[in-house]
GROMACS .gro file of C-alpha atoms in nm:
model
  361
    1MET     CA    1   0.000   0.000   0.000
    2PHE     CA    2   0.122   0.348  -0.068
    3ASP     CA    3   0.077   0.664   0.138
    4ARG     CA    4   0.158   1.020   0.051
    5ILE     CA    5   0.243   1.246   0.330
    6PRO     CA    6  -0.049   1.165   0.366
    7GLY     CA    7  -0.204   0.963   0.084
    8LEU     CA    8  -0.025   0.970  -0.250
    9LEU     CA    9  -0.024   0.651  -0.453
   10THR     CA   10   0.295   0.596  -0.643
   11ALA     CA   11   0.386   0.391  -0.944
   12LEU     CA   12   0.756   0.393  -0.874
   13VAL     CA   13   0.814   0.214  -1.204
   14VAL     CA   14   0.838  -0.084  -0.974
   15VAL     CA   15   0.527  -0.231  -0.820
   16ALA     CA   16   0.563  -0.190  -0.446
   17ALA     CA   17   0.345  -0.334  -0.176
   18GLY     CA   18   0.324  -0.141   0.145
   19LEU     CA   19   0.210   0.186   0.288
   20PHE     CA   20   0.272   0.496   0.079
   21THR     CA   21   0.248   0.773   0.332
   22ALA     CA   22   0.419   1.098   0.393
   23CYS     CA   23   0.657   0.931   0.621
   24GLY     CA   24   0.925   0.670   0.661
   25ASP     CA   25   1.117   0.468   0.915
   26ASP     CA   26   1.378   0.647   1.126
   27ASN     CA   27   1.677   0.500   0.950
   28ALA     CA   28   1.949   0.754   0.890
   29ALA     CA   29   2.235   0.630   0.674
   30PRO     CA   30   2.580   0.604   0.833
   31ALA     CA   31   2.817   0.893   0.787
   32ALA     CA   32   3.068   0.876   0.507
   33SER     CA   33   3.348   0.921   0.756
   34THR     CA   34   3.382   0.967   1.131
   35SER     CA   35   3.670   1.139   1.306
   36ALA     CA   36   3.851   0.937   1.570
   37THR     CA   37   3.843   1.235   1.807
   38THR     CA   38   3.491   1.368   1.756
   39SER     CA   39   3.140   1.236   1.711
   40ALA     CA   40   3.057   1.490   1.440
   41ARG     CA   41   2.972   1.325   1.110
   42THR     CA   42   3.172   1.458   0.819
   43THR     CA   43   3.120   1.423   0.448
   44THR     CA   44   3.298   1.535   0.138
   45SER     CA   45   3.111   1.747  -0.113
   46SER     CA   46   3.163   1.736  -0.487
   47ASP     CA   47   3.419   2.016  -0.468
   48GLY     CA   48   3.629   1.814  -0.224
   49ALA     CA   49   3.553   2.025   0.084
   50SER     CA   50   3.490   1.840   0.410
   51THR     CA   51   3.171   1.956   0.581
   52SER     CA   52   3.011   1.809   0.890
   53THR     CA   53   2.643   1.727   0.887
   54ALA     CA   54   2.603   1.952   1.191
   55GLU     CA   55   2.753   2.246   0.999
   56LEU     CA   56   2.516   2.187   0.708
   57VAL     CA   57   2.219   2.176   0.943
   58LYS     CA   58   2.321   2.504   1.107
   59LEU     CA   59   2.340   2.655   0.759
   60LEU     CA   60   2.001   2.522   0.653
   61ARG     CA   61   1.779   2.552   0.961
   62PRO     CA   62   1.709   2.927   0.926
   63SER     CA   63   1.561   2.854   0.581
   64VAL     CA   64   1.329   2.575   0.698
   65VAL     CA   65   0.983   2.663   0.831
   66HIS     CA   66   0.701   2.492   1.019
   67ILE     CA   67   0.361   2.515   0.848
   68LYS     CA   68   0.025   2.471   1.019
   69SER     CA   69  -0.292   2.485   0.812
   70GLU     CA   70  -0.640   2.507   0.959
   71THR     CA   71  -0.984   2.480   0.803
   72ALA     CA   72  -1.339   2.466   0.936
   73THR     CA   73  -1.606   2.277   0.742
   74LEU     CA   74  -1.975   2.215   0.801
   75ASP     CA   75  -2.081   1.866   0.903
   76ASP     CA   76  -2.413   1.704   0.812
   77PHE     CA   77  -2.582   1.892   1.096
   78GLY     CA   78  -2.452   2.233   0.993
   79ARG     CA   79  -2.192   2.250   1.267
   80LEU     CA   80  -1.842   2.386   1.206
   81VAL     CA   81  -1.581   2.114   1.241
   82PRO     CA   82  -1.220   2.234   1.258
   83SER     CA   83  -0.934   2.038   1.107
   84ALA     CA   84  -0.562   2.106   1.100
   85GLY     CA   85  -0.253   1.981   0.922
   86VAL     CA   86   0.118   2.022   0.977
   87GLY     CA   87   0.404   2.023   0.732
   88THR     CA   88   0.732   2.182   0.636
   89GLY     CA   89   0.849   2.437   0.382
   90PHE     CA   90   1.160   2.632   0.291
   91ILE     CA   91   1.224   2.997   0.208
   92ILE     CA   92   1.348   3.059  -0.146
   93ASP     CA   93   1.392   3.437  -0.158
   94ASP     CA   94   1.402   3.746   0.063
   95LYS     CA   95   1.053   3.850  -0.054
   96GLY     CA   96   0.892   3.584   0.164
   97ASP     CA   97   0.819   3.311  -0.092
   98ILE     CA   98   0.808   2.964   0.063
   99VAL     CA   99   0.790   2.631  -0.120
  100THR     CA  100   0.596   2.336   0.022
  101ASN     CA  101   0.366   2.053  -0.089
  102ASN     CA  102   0.018   2.131  -0.212
  103HIS     CA  103  -0.134   1.869   0.018
  104VAL     CA  104   0.015   2.048   0.321
  105VAL     CA  105  -0.204   2.353   0.251
  106SER     CA  106  -0.511   2.174   0.112
  107THR     CA  107  -0.817   2.008   0.260
  108ASP     CA  108  -0.910   1.646   0.200
  109SER     CA  109  -1.149   1.767  -0.070
  110GLY     CA  110  -0.868   1.953  -0.246
  111ASP     CA  111  -0.969   2.306  -0.150
  112ALA     CA  112  -0.713   2.553  -0.020
  113ALA     CA  113  -0.673   2.570   0.358
  114GLN     CA  114  -0.841   2.874   0.511
  115ASP     CA  115  -0.581   2.973   0.769
  116ILE     CA  116  -0.206   2.908   0.737
  117THR     CA  117   0.058   2.993   0.997
  118VAL     CA  118   0.430   2.977   0.923
  119THR     CA  119   0.676   2.954   1.212
  120LEU     CA  120   1.035   3.053   1.140
  121ASP     CA  121   1.344   2.903   1.300
  122ASP     CA  122   1.361   3.196   1.544
  123GLY     CA  123   1.014   3.107   1.674
  124SER     CA  124   0.831   3.401   1.515
  125GLU     CA  125   0.489   3.325   1.366
  126HIS     CA  126   0.357   3.475   1.043
  127LYS     CA  127   0.023   3.445   0.868
  128ALA     CA  128   0.073   3.316   0.515
  129LYS     CA  129  -0.125   3.348   0.197
  130ILE     CA  130  -0.116   3.103  -0.091
  131ALA     CA  131   0.063   3.248  -0.392
  132GLY     CA  132  -0.031   2.947  -0.600
  133ARG     CA  133  -0.097   2.573  -0.594
  134ASP     CA  134  -0.035   2.304  -0.854
  135PRO     CA  135  -0.221   1.990  -0.739
  136PRO     CA  136  -0.103   1.771  -1.032
  137THR     CA  137   0.258   1.797  -0.911
  138ASP     CA  138   0.186   1.854  -0.539
  139VAL     CA  139   0.374   2.185  -0.535
  140ALA     CA  140   0.257   2.503  -0.361
  141VAL     CA  141   0.407   2.844  -0.289
  142LEU     CA  142   0.321   3.051   0.019
  143GLN     CA  143   0.403   3.415   0.088
  144ILE     CA  144   0.473   3.583   0.421
  145ASP     CA  145   0.572   3.932   0.529
  146GLY     CA  146   0.884   3.912   0.738
  147GLY     CA  147   1.225   4.070   0.761
  148ASN     CA  148   1.566   3.907   0.790
  149LEU     CA  149   1.462   3.600   0.595
  150LYS     CA  150   1.734   3.353   0.498
  151PRO     CA  151   1.660   3.188   0.162
  152ALA     CA  152   1.782   2.837   0.093
  153THR     CA  153   2.020   2.783  -0.196
  154LEU     CA  154   1.856   2.586  -0.476
  155GLY     CA  155   2.067   2.319  -0.644
  156ASP     CA  156   2.070   2.135  -0.976
  157SER     CA  157   1.904   1.798  -0.921
  158SER     CA  158   1.999   1.686  -1.273
  159LYS     CA  159   2.356   1.649  -1.146
  160LEU     CA  160   2.258   1.397  -0.878
  161GLU     CA  161   2.390   1.044  -0.906
  162VAL     CA  162   2.271   0.727  -0.738
  163GLY     CA  163   2.472   0.690  -0.419
  164ASP     CA  164   2.510   1.063  -0.348
  165ASP     CA  165   2.461   1.158   0.017
  166VAL     CA  166   2.154   1.369   0.096
  167ILE     CA  167   1.995   1.520   0.406
  168ALA     CA  168   1.622   1.561   0.478
  169ILE     CA  169   1.501   1.828   0.718
  170GLY     CA  170   1.142   1.855   0.836
  171ASN     CA  171   0.896   1.871   1.121
  172ALA     CA  172   0.863   1.496   1.160
  173LEU     CA  173   0.554   1.400   1.363
  174ASP     CA  174   0.530   1.769   1.466
  175LEU     CA  175   0.762   1.694   1.758
  176PRO     CA  176   0.859   1.992   1.975
  177GLY     CA  177   1.213   2.127   1.972
  178GLY     CA  178   1.261   2.212   1.607
  179PRO     CA  179   1.295   2.015   1.285
  180THR     CA  180   1.424   1.659   1.258
  181VAL     CA  181   1.732   1.584   1.048
  182THR     CA  182   1.787   1.250   0.875
  183LYS     CA  183   2.058   1.142   0.636
  184GLY     CA  184   2.076   0.888   0.357
  185VAL     CA  185   2.170   0.840  -0.005
  186VAL     CA  186   2.004   0.886  -0.341
  187SER     CA  187   1.872   0.533  -0.395
  188ALA     CA  188   1.731   0.589  -0.744
  189LEU     CA  189   1.643   0.865  -0.988
  190ASP     CA  190   1.363   0.935  -1.237
  191ARG     CA  191   1.092   0.761  -1.038
  192LEU     CA  192   0.731   0.828  -1.135
  193ILE     CA  193   0.481   0.906  -0.857
  194GLN     CA  194   0.116   0.863  -0.951
  195GLU     CA  195  -0.218   0.888  -0.775
  196GLN     CA  196  -0.548   0.982  -0.936
  197ASN     CA  197  -0.495   1.353  -1.003
  198VAL     CA  198  -0.126   1.362  -0.907
  199THR     CA  199   0.160   1.273  -1.140
  200ILE     CA  200   0.516   1.364  -1.049
  201PRO     CA  201   0.790   1.273  -1.296
  202ASN     CA  202   1.164   1.256  -1.228
  203ALA     CA  203   1.120   1.196  -0.855
  204ILE     CA  204   1.419   1.122  -0.632
  205GLN     CA  205   1.417   0.804  -0.423
  206THR     CA  206   1.613   0.813  -0.097
  207ASP     CA  207   1.660   0.603   0.214
  208ALA     CA  208   1.678   0.915   0.433
  209ALA     CA  209   1.392   0.873   0.679
  210ILE     CA  210   1.081   1.075   0.592
  211ASN     CA  211   0.792   1.093   0.837
  212PRO     CA  212   0.453   1.267   0.867
  213GLY     CA  213   0.526   1.636   0.901
  214ASN     CA  214   0.828   1.619   0.669
  215SER     CA  215   0.605   1.699   0.371
  216GLY     CA  216   0.729   2.000   0.180
  217GLY     CA  217   1.068   2.005   0.346
  218PRO     CA  218   1.400   2.024   0.164
  219LEU     CA  219   1.614   1.734   0.048
  220VAL     CA  220   1.965   1.875   0.044
  221ASN     CA  221   2.299   1.776  -0.109
  222LEU     CA  222   2.633   1.807   0.067
  223ASN     CA  223   2.689   2.154  -0.074
  224GLY     CA  224   2.389   2.270   0.128
  225GLU     CA  225   2.175   2.308  -0.185
  226VAL     CA  226   1.810   2.202  -0.205
  227VAL     CA  227   1.776   1.932  -0.471
  228GLY     CA  228   1.428   1.806  -0.386
  229ILE     CA  229   1.102   1.857  -0.196
  230THR     CA  230   1.018   1.562   0.028
  231THR     CA  231   0.670   1.438  -0.046
  232ALA     CA  232   0.612   1.068   0.017
  233VAL     CA  233   0.729   0.733   0.143
  234ILE     CA  234   0.655   0.374   0.055
  235ARG     CA  235   0.652   0.131   0.344
  236GLY     CA  236   0.679  -0.243   0.312
  237SER     CA  237   0.412  -0.472   0.445
  238ALA     CA  238   0.649  -0.634   0.695
  239GLU     CA  239   0.637  -0.480   1.042
  240ASN     CA  240   0.996  -0.359   1.033
  241ALA     CA  241   1.028  -0.293   0.660
  242GLU     CA  242   1.232   0.010   0.570
  243GLY     CA  243   1.067   0.311   0.413
  244ILE     CA  244   1.142   0.434   0.065
  245GLY     CA  245   1.140   0.812   0.067
  246LEU     CA  246   1.046   1.016  -0.238
  247ALA     CA  247   1.112   1.378  -0.325
  248ILE     CA  248   1.005   1.605  -0.610
  249SER     CA  249   1.322   1.700  -0.795
  250MET     CA  250   1.404   2.070  -0.817
  251GLU     CA  251   1.445   2.016  -1.191
  252THR     CA  252   1.071   1.945  -1.198
  253ALA     CA  253   0.970   2.192  -0.927
  254GLN     CA  254   1.157   2.511  -1.019
  255PRO     CA  255   0.968   2.605  -1.337
  256ILE     CA  256   0.641   2.528  -1.158
  257VAL     CA  257   0.740   2.744  -0.860
  258LYS     CA  258   0.832   3.032  -1.091
  259GLU     CA  259   0.499   3.011  -1.272
  260LEU     CA  260   0.306   2.997  -0.945
  261ILE     CA  261   0.484   3.310  -0.821
  262ASP     CA  262   0.438   3.493  -1.151
  263LYS     CA  263   0.085   3.381  -1.244
  264GLY     CA  264  -0.067   3.203  -0.946
  265ARG     CA  265  -0.124   2.885  -1.143
  266VAL     CA  266   0.037   2.657  -1.398
  267GLN     CA  267  -0.094   2.675  -1.753
  268ARG     CA  268  -0.005   2.321  -1.854
  269GLY     CA  269  -0.014   2.214  -2.216
  270PHE     CA  270  -0.280   1.971  -2.336
  271LEU     CA  271  -0.339   1.755  -2.644
  272GLY     CA  272  -0.717   1.758  -2.664
  273VAL     CA  273  -0.777   1.383  -2.665
  274THR     CA  274  -0.936   1.114  -2.452
  275ILE     CA  275  -0.721   0.807  -2.412
  276GLN     CA  276  -0.709   0.433  -2.349
  277GLU     CA  277  -0.396   0.271  -2.211
  278ILE     CA  278  -0.266  -0.010  -2.433
  279THR     CA  279  -0.168  -0.333  -2.258
  280PRO     CA  280  -0.025  -0.653  -2.409
  281SER     CA  281  -0.356  -0.833  -2.348
  282LEU     CA  282  -0.552  -0.553  -2.515
  283ALA     CA  283  -0.310  -0.550  -2.807
  284GLN     CA  284  -0.352  -0.925  -2.851
  285GLN     CA  285  -0.730  -0.908  -2.821
  286PHE     CA  286  -0.763  -0.643  -3.092
  287ASN     CA  287  -0.461  -0.749  -3.298
  288LEU     CA  288  -0.288  -0.413  -3.253
  289SER     CA  289   0.049  -0.341  -3.408
  290VAL     CA  290   0.206  -0.234  -3.077
  291ASP     CA  291   0.157  -0.371  -2.725
  292HIS     CA  292   0.220  -0.052  -2.528
  293GLY     CA  293   0.147   0.318  -2.544
  294VAL     CA  294  -0.169   0.526  -2.520
  295GLY     CA  295  -0.453   0.484  -2.766
  296ILE     CA  296  -0.665   0.781  -2.871
  297ARG     CA  297  -1.034   0.719  -2.802
  298SER     CA  298  -1.156   1.056  -2.925
  299VAL     CA  299  -1.011   1.381  -3.057
  300GLN     CA  300  -1.140   1.726  -2.964
  301PRO     CA  301  -1.246   1.895  -3.289
  302GLY     CA  302  -1.016   2.186  -3.362
  303GLY     CA  303  -0.790   2.093  -3.070
  304PRO     CA  304  -0.410   2.056  -3.080
  305ALA     CA  305  -0.414   1.686  -3.170
  306ASP     CA  306  -0.680   1.737  -3.437
  307LYS     CA  307  -0.481   2.018  -3.599
  308ALA     CA  308  -0.171   1.797  -3.602
  309GLY     CA  309  -0.350   1.514  -3.781
  310LEU     CA  310  -0.392   1.268  -3.495
  311ARG     CA  311  -0.702   1.052  -3.523
  312GLN     CA  312  -0.916   0.816  -3.318
  313GLY     CA  313  -0.741   0.479  -3.296
  314ASP     CA  314  -0.387   0.617  -3.322
  315ILE     CA  315  -0.148   0.492  -3.055
  316ILE     CA  316   0.097   0.742  -2.905
  317VAL     CA  317   0.435   0.590  -2.812
  318LYS     CA  318   0.649   0.902  -2.766
  319LEU     CA  319   0.598   1.270  -2.681
  320GLY     CA  320   0.900   1.496  -2.708
  321ASP     CA  321   1.194   1.297  -2.573
  322LYS     CA  322   0.976   1.080  -2.346
  323ASP     CA  323   0.876   0.724  -2.434
  324ILE     CA  324   0.509   0.663  -2.361
  325GLN     CA  325   0.427   0.323  -2.216
  326THR     CA  326   0.128   0.420  -2.002
  327SER     CA  327  -0.124   0.699  -1.952
  328GLY     CA  328   0.088   0.811  -1.656
  329ASP     CA  329   0.387   0.848  -1.886
  330LEU     CA  330   0.182   1.071  -2.116
  331PHE     CA  331   0.063   1.291  -1.832
  332ALA     CA  332   0.413   1.310  -1.687
  333ALA     CA  333   0.549   1.419  -2.025
  334LEU     CA  334   0.280   1.685  -2.057
  335THR     CA  335   0.359   1.825  -1.710
  336GLU     CA  336   0.696   1.933  -1.849
  337HIS     CA  337   0.539   2.144  -2.124
  338ARG     CA  338   0.328   2.458  -2.138
  339ALA     CA  339   0.060   2.589  -2.371
  340GLY     CA  340   0.218   2.695  -2.699
  341ASP     CA  341   0.507   2.449  -2.683
  342VAL     CA  342   0.567   2.254  -3.003
  343VAL     CA  343   0.644   1.887  -2.941
  344GLU     CA  344   0.698   1.588  -3.165
  345VAL     CA  345   0.450   1.305  -3.117
  346VAL     CA  346   0.542   0.959  -3.243
  347TYR     CA  347   0.244   0.732  -3.296
  348PHE     CA  348   0.116   0.425  -3.478
  349HIS     CA  349  -0.158   0.469  -3.736
  350GLY     CA  350  -0.271   0.125  -3.837
  351GLY     CA  351   0.053  -0.068  -3.861
  352ASP     CA  352   0.267   0.229  -3.959
  353GLN     CA  353   0.481   0.437  -3.725
  354GLN     CA  354   0.446   0.807  -3.797
  355SER     CA  355   0.531   1.137  -3.631
  356THR     CA  356   0.381   1.484  -3.623
  357GLN     CA  357   0.449   1.822  -3.462
  358VAL     CA  358   0.182   1.928  -3.213
  359THR     CA  359   0.138   2.280  -3.079
  360LEU     CA  360   0.001   2.220  -2.731
  361GLY     CA  361  -0.306   2.411  -2.620
   0.00000   0.00000   0.00000
């Protein structure tokens, strides 16, 4: 079973049984090296400099914030029922913009939380407003008014390699005394997280422990740069199974964050089709020429796909530089494009492979 922090189903590319929640087992990875005369954990960054984990945490903590969201809804008897959620975020500029997960500042029904309080590392509390939310990628940006803010440094997640050390910082279990720090490695890259209306491509898998309350917190490399936004964990079915932590890569998040700050929403590109996922059994049943991809069930008249010559019954197998095996692959590919982008679509028409240029709507 899968849980997002809390409730996101994931299709890691592997099929995992267990609990996919916004949390993970407390299982920090061992330090890369330990001095014989001190208990401080030290690691070596890509530029060769030796930095202790404690030093990195001191650098990062002023940029990490505690987020509490509150909402009151009417029950079946017309009574107001309050609900609250807790998560983490990090400051990205001196104007008061804070990045977190959308589900941290949303109700169970998907509406925006009514009252959001951000607590800084110095203990000061600030009312926050939502600058923008992007539910499909679980990214949100908050804004606060506050002086002396310390923005986090954003890193290039495309430079990550499997085995790189990373640190997760967040308000695990909303425990008092400040954020929790866990350490691990990049276990895998380019994972795909999927659940109903959420599709997150290029996710980072880590064994750094992620727990409820960590949602929206930074995943940081050894240069002290944020390379991901912690969002979910997969737990095994065994009682003591280790958690698999997942983070939205900054490569995916940064253009979304910019658009949320600039426009308040993401204007994602669309094809203008309804689809049917192609499976080997379906391909065999209908004698299709390809056993994977996404079949077009209908085409919106005058829409992007229609203008590009795509027709009902065509099977899409590639969009841009992304191979399309499933409907999730297609949605993930579209999340990386905006209205007006021109992308190449490779598809099968009958038994022939063809391609066309589509201007996304």
